Short mmCIF file of C-alpha atoms in Angstrom, two decimals:
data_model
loop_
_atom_site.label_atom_id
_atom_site.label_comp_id
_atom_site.label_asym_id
_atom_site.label_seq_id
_atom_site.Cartn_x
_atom_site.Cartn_y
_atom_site.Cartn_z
CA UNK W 1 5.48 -25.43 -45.89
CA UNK W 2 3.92 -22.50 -48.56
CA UNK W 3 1.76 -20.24 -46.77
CA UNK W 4 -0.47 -20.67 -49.64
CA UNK W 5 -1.62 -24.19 -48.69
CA UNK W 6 -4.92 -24.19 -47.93
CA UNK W 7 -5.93 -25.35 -44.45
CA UNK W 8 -9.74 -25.34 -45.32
CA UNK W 9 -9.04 -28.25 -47.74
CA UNK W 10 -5.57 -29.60 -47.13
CA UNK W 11 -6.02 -29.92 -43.27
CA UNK W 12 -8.64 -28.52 -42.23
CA UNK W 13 -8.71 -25.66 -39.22
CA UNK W 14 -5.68 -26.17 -37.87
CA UNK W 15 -2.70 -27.65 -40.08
CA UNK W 16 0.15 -27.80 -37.57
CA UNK W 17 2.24 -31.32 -37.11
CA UNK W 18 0.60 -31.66 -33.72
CA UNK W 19 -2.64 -30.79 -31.91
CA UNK W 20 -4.39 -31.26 -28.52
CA UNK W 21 -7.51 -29.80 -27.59
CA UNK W 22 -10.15 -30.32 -24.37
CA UNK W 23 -12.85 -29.49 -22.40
CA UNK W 24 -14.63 -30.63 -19.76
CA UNK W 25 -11.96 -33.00 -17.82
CA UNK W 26 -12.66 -34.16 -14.96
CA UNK W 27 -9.30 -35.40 -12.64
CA UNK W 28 -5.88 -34.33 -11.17
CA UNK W 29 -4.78 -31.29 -12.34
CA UNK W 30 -1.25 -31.59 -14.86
CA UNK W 31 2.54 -31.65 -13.56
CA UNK W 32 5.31 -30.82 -14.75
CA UNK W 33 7.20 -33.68 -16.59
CA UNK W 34 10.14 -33.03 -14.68
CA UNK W 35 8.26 -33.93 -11.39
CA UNK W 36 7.29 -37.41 -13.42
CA UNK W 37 10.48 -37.83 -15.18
CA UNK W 38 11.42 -41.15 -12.95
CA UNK W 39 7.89 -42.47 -12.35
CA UNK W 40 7.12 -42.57 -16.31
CA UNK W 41 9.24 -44.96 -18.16
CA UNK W 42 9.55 -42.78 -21.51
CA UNK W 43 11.53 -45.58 -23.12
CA UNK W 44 9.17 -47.84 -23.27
CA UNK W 45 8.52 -49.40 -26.96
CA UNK W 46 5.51 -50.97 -26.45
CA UNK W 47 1.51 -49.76 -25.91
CA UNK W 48 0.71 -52.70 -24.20
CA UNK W 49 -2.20 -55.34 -25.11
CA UNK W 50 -4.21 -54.29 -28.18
CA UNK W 51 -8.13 -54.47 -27.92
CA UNK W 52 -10.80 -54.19 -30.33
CA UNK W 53 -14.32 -53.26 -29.80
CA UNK W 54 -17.20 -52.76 -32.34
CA UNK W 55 -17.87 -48.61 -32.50
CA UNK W 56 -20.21 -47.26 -35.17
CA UNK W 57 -19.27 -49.19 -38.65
CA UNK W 58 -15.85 -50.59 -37.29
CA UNK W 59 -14.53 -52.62 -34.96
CA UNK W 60 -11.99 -50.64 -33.88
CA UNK W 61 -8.36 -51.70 -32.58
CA UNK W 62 -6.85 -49.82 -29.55
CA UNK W 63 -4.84 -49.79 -26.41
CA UNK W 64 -5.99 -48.58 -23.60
CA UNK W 65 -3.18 -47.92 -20.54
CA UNK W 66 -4.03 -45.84 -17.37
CA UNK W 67 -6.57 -46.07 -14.11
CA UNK W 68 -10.31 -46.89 -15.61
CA UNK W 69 -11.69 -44.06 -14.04
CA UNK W 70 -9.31 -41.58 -14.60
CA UNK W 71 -9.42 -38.45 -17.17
CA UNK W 72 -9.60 -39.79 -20.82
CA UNK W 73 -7.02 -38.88 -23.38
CA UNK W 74 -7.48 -39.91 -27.22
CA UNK W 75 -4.01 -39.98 -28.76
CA UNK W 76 -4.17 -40.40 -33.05
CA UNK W 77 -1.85 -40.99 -35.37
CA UNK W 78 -1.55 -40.17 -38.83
CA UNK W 79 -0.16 -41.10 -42.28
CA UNK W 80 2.17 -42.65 -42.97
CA UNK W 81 2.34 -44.02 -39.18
CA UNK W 82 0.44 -45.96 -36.42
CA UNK W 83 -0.17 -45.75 -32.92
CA UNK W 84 3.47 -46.80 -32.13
CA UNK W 85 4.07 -43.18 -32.31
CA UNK W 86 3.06 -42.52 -28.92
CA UNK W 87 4.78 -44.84 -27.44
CA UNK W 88 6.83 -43.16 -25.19
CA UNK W 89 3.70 -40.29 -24.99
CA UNK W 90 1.42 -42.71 -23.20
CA UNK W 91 3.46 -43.73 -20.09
CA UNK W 92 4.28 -40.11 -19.31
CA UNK W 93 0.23 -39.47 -19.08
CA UNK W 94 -0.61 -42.82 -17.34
CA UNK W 95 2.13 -41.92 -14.41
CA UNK W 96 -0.08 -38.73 -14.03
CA UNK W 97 -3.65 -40.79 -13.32
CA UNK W 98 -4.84 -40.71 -17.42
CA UNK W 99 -6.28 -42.70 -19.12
CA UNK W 100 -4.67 -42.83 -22.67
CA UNK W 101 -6.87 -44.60 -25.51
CA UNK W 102 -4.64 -44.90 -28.55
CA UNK W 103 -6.53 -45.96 -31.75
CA UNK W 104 -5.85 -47.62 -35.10
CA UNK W 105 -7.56 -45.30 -37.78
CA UNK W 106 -9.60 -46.95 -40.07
CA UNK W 107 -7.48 -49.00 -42.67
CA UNK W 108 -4.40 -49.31 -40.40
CA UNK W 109 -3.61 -52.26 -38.09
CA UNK W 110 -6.55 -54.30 -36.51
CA UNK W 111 -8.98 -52.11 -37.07
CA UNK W 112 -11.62 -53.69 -39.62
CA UNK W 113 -14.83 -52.83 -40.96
CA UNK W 114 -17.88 -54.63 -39.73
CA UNK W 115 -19.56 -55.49 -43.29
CA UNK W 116 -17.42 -56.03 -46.69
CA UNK W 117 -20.57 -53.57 -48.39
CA UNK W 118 -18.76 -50.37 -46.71
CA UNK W 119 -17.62 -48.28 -48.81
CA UNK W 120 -13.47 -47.90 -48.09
CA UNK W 121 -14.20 -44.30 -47.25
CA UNK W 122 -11.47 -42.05 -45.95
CA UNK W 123 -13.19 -38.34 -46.15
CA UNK W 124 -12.05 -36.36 -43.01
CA UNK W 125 -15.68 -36.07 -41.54
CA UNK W 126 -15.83 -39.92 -41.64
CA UNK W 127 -12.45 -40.23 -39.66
CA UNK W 128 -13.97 -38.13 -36.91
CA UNK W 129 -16.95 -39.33 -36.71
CA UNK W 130 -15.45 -42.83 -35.67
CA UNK W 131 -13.37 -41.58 -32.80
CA UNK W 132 -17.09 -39.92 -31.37
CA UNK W 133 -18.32 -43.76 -32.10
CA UNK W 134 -15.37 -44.99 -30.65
CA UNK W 135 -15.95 -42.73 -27.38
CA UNK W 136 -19.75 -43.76 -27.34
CA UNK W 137 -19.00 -47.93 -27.43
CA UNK W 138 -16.01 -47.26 -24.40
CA UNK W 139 -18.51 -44.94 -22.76
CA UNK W 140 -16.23 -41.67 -22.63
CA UNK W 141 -18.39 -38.49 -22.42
CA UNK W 142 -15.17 -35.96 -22.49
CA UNK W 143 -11.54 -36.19 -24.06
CA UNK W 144 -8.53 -34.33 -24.19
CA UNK W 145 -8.08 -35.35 -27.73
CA UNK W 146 -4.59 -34.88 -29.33
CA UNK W 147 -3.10 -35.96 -32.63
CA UNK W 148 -0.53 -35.46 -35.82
CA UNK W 149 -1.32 -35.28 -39.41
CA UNK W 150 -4.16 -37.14 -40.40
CA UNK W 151 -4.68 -37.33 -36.38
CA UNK W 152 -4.68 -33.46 -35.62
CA UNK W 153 -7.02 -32.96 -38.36
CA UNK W 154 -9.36 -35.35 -37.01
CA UNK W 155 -9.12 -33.80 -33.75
CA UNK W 156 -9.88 -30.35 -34.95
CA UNK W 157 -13.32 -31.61 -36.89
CA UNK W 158 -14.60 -33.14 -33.34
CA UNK W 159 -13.48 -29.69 -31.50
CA UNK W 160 -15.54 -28.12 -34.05
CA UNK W 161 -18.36 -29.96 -34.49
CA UNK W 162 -18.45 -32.03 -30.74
CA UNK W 163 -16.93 -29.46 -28.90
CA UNK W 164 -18.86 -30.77 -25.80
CA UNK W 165 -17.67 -34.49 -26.39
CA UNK W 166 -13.98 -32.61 -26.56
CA UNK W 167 -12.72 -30.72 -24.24
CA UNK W 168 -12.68 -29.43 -45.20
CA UNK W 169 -14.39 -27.62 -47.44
CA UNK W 170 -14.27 -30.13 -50.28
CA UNK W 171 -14.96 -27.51 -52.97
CA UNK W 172 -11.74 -25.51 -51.68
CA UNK W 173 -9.77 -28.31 -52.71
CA UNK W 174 -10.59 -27.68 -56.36
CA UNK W 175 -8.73 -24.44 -56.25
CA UNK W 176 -5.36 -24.69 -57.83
CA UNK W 177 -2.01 -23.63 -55.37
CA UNK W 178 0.85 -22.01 -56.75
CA UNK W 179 3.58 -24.50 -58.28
CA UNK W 180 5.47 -24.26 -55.50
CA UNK W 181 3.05 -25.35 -52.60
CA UNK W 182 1.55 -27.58 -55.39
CA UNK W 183 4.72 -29.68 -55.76
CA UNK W 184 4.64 -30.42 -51.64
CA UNK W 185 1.90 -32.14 -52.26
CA UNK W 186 3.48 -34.57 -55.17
CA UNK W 187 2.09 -37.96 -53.47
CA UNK W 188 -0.96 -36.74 -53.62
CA UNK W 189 -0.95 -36.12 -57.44
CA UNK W 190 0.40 -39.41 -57.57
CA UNK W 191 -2.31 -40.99 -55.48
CA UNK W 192 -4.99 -39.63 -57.74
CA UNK W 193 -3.22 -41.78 -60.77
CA UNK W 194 -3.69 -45.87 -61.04
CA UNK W 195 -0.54 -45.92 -61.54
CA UNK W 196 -0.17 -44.29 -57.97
CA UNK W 197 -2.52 -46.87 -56.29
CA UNK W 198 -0.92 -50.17 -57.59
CA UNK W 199 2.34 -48.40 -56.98
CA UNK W 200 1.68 -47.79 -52.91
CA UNK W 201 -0.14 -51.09 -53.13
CA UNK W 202 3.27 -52.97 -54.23
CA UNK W 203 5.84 -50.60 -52.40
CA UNK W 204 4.03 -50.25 -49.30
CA UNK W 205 6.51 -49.78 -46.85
CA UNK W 206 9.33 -48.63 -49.29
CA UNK W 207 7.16 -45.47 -49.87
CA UNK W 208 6.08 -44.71 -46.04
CA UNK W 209 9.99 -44.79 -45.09
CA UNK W 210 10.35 -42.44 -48.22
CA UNK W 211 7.72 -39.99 -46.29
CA UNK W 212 9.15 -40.60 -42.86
CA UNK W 213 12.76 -38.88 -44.28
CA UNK W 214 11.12 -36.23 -45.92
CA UNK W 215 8.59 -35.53 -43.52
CA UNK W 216 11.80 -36.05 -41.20
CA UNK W 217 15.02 -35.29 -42.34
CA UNK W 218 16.69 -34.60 -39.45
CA UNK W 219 14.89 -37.57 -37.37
CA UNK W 220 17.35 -41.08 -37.33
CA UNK W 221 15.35 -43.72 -36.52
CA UNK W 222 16.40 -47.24 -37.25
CA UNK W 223 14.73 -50.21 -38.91
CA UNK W 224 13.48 -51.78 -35.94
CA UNK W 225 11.38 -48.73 -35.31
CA UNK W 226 10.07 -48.37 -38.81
CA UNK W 227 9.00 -51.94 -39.09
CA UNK W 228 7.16 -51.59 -35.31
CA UNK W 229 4.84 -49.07 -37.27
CA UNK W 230 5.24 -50.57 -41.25
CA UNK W 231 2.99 -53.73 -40.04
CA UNK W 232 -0.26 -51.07 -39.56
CA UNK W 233 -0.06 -50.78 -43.05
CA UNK W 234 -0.63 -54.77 -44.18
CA UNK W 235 -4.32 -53.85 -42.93
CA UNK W 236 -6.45 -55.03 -46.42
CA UNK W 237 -8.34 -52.11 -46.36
CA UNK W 238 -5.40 -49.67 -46.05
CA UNK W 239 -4.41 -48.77 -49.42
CA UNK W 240 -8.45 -47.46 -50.83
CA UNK W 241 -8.51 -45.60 -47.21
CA UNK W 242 -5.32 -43.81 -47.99
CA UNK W 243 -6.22 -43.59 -51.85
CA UNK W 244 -9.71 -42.04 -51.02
CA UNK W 245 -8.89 -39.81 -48.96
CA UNK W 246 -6.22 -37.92 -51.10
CA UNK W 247 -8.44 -38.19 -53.86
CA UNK W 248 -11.33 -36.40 -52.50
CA UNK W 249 -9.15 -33.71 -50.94
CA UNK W 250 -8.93 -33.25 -54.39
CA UNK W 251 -12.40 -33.61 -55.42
CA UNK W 252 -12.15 -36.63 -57.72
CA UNK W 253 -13.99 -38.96 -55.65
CA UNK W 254 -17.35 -38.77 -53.76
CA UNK W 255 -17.39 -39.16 -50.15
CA UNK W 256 -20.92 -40.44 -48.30
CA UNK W 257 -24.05 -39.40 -48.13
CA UNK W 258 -24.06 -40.40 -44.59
CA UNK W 259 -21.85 -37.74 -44.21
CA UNK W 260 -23.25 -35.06 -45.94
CA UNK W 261 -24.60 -33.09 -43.15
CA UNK W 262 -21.10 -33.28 -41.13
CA UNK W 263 -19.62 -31.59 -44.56
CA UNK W 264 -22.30 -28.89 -44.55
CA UNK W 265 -21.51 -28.12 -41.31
CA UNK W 266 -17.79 -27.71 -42.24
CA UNK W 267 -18.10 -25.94 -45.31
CA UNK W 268 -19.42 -23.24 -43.28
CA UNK W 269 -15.63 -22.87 -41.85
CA UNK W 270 -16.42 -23.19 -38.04
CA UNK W 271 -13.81 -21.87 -35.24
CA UNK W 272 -13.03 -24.22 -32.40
CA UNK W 273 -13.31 -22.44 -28.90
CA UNK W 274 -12.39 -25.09 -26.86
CA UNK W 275 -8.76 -24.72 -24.79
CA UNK W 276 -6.20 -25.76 -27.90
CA UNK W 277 -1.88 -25.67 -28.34
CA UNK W 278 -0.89 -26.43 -31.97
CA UNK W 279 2.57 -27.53 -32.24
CA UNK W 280 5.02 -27.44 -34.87
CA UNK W 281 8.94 -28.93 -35.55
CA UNK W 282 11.95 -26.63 -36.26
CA UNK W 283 12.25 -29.49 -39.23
CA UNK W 284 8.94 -30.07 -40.24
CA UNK W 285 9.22 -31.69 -44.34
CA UNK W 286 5.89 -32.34 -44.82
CA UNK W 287 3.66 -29.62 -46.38
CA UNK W 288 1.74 -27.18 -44.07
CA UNK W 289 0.97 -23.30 -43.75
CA UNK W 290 2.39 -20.89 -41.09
CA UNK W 291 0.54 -20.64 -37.80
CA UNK W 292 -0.36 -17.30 -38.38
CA UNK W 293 -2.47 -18.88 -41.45
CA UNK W 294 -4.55 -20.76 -38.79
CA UNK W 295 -4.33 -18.90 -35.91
CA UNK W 296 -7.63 -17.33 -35.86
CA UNK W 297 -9.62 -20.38 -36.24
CA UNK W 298 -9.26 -20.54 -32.37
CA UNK W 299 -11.01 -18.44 -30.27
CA UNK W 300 -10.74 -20.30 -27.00
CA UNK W 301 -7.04 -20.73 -24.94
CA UNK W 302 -5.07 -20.97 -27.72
CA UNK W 303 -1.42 -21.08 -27.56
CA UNK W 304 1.55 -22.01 -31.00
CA UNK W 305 4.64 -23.75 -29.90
CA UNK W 306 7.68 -23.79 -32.32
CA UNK W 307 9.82 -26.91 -30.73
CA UNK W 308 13.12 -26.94 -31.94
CA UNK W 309 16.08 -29.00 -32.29
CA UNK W 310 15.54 -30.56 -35.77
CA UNK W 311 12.05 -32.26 -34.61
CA UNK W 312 9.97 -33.53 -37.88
CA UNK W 313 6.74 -33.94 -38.54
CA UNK W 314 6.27 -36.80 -35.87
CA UNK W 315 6.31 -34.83 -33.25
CA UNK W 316 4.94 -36.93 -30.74
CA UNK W 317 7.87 -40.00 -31.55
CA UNK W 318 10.61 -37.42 -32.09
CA UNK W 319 9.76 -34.87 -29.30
CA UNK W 320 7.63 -37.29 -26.87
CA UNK W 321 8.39 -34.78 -23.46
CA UNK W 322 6.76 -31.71 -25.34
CA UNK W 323 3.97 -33.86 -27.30
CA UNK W 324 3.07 -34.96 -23.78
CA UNK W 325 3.50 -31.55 -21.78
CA UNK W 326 1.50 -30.08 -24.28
CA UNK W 327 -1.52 -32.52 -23.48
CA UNK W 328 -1.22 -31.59 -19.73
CA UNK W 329 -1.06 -28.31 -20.08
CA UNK W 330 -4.15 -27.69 -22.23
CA UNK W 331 -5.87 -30.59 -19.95
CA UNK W 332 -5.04 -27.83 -17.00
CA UNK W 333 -7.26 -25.15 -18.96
CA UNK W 334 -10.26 -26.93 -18.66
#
């Protein structure tokens, strides 16, 4: 919301609500929604049959909607939410011939880790490196990969560092913001407390609604649809993931060795030149900086849109028709 924040640590390259980025698809080239509008049920509440599949150290739940063989889209969510965000995303995709892999993230609904000795590790590197593991056990060489929050961060670190699988500085993080952009960011202060873990451990859902209205204001979405998403969050691991990874955006925990070389790689600050559109909501609560902050980071296609009429920081649940024209448009650059 500042344009102080910093995008190398807070989010990365590109810190709008929404992001979807390609290269290399394969498939029928994108409509128009309009010419879809009746063949896509966007009303749909439901992703269809959850699977799970073992991909790098997790076993990773998912849906998976669309024609086998048809161009892949990976869809991610971030926090406080689940994949249930894209529920109405997904059918207007499928009725154009994708194929739309939606993924739990690690520490949110059935995904799991493979061995208890894994360290509950929720550095941004880590996050992308299990949607490339992800793509390697389903056999996906290319994605159109599109996301929100923790989601379009993820998505920018495999532009940038797997650009052909695709078509945070931690030290930055150390470096206070001014008060103002500083108190955006009071969860995360919060988080980095043990008063702030055992209080999201016991007040689970009673905090994420608290982010969904502030993150939100504008957006009025009822129980039923909070609940749909709240049960993500009874994963066991779910509370360390979200812990760590505010922490070390803050440098007060260590992330992996494992990942050490991924970090390197984006402490250099690398630009993404793949075919991108960031996206960002007239209404957007949550902390971010102003596109013109980020803008440079792409060098490929790269278009901004501002969509309006009081749309939050979900985009993709509050604004599904844009989240989804969006995808098919950048799919049509590549």
């Amino acid at each position: 919301m500042h344009k102080d924040v910093n995008q190398t640590r807070r989010a990365f390259i590109g810190a709008a609500a929404a992001l979807a980025t390609g290269i290399g698809l394969t498939g029928p080239a994108a409509a128009h929604l309009s010419q879809v509008a009746e063949a896509a049920d966007a009303t749909s509440a439901s992703l269809g049959h959850l699977k799970q599949i073992n991909a790098g150290i997790l076993n990773v739940g998912y849906t998976d909607n669309g024609p086998e063989g048809g161009p892949a889209v990976l869809l991610l969510h971030g926090w406080p939410y689940d994949i249930d965000s894209f529920a109405e995303v997904v059918p207007l995709l499928t009725a154009q011939g994708y194929r739309v892999i939606v993924p739990y993230l690690r520490g949110y609904g059935t995904t799991r880790f493979l061995s208890a000795a894994s360290a509950r590790n929720a550095q941004p590197s880590a996050l992308a490196a299990d949607m490339i593991a992800l793509m390697d056990a389903l056999k996906i060489e290319k994605a159109v990969v599109a996301g929100f929050d923790w989601g379009a961060r993820t998505a920018n670190i495999m532009a940038a560092l797997w650009p052909e699988r695709v078509s945070a500085n931690q030290q930055a993080g150390k470096v206070p913001l001014s008060p103002k952009a500083e108190l955006e960011w009071w969860y995360q202060f919060y988080f980095a407390t043990e008063r702030g873990r055992i209080g999201y451990d016991k007040h689970r859902r009673e905090f994420a609604k608290l982010i969904w209205k502030l993150a939100s204001p504008k957006w009025e979405f009822d129980d039923a649809t909070f609940e749909r998403s709240a049960k993500a969050f009874d994963n066991a691991d779910h509370v360390a993931i979200v812990i760590h990874n505010y922490r070390w955006r803050l440098g007060l925990v260590d992330g992996e060795e494992a990942y050490d070389e991924l970090e390197a790689q984006l402490a250099l600050a690398p630009t993404i030149g793949v075919p991108t559109i960031t996206m960002e909501g007239d209404a957007n609560g949550a902390p971010h900086p102003q596109p013109a902050v980020y803008a440079k980071k792409f060098t490929g296609m790269y278009e901004h849109r501002h969509i309006t009429g009081g749309i939050g920081h979900n985009l993709p649940q509050e604004a599904p028709n844009a989240f989804a024209q969006a995808i098919l448009d950048v799919a049509a650059q590549v």
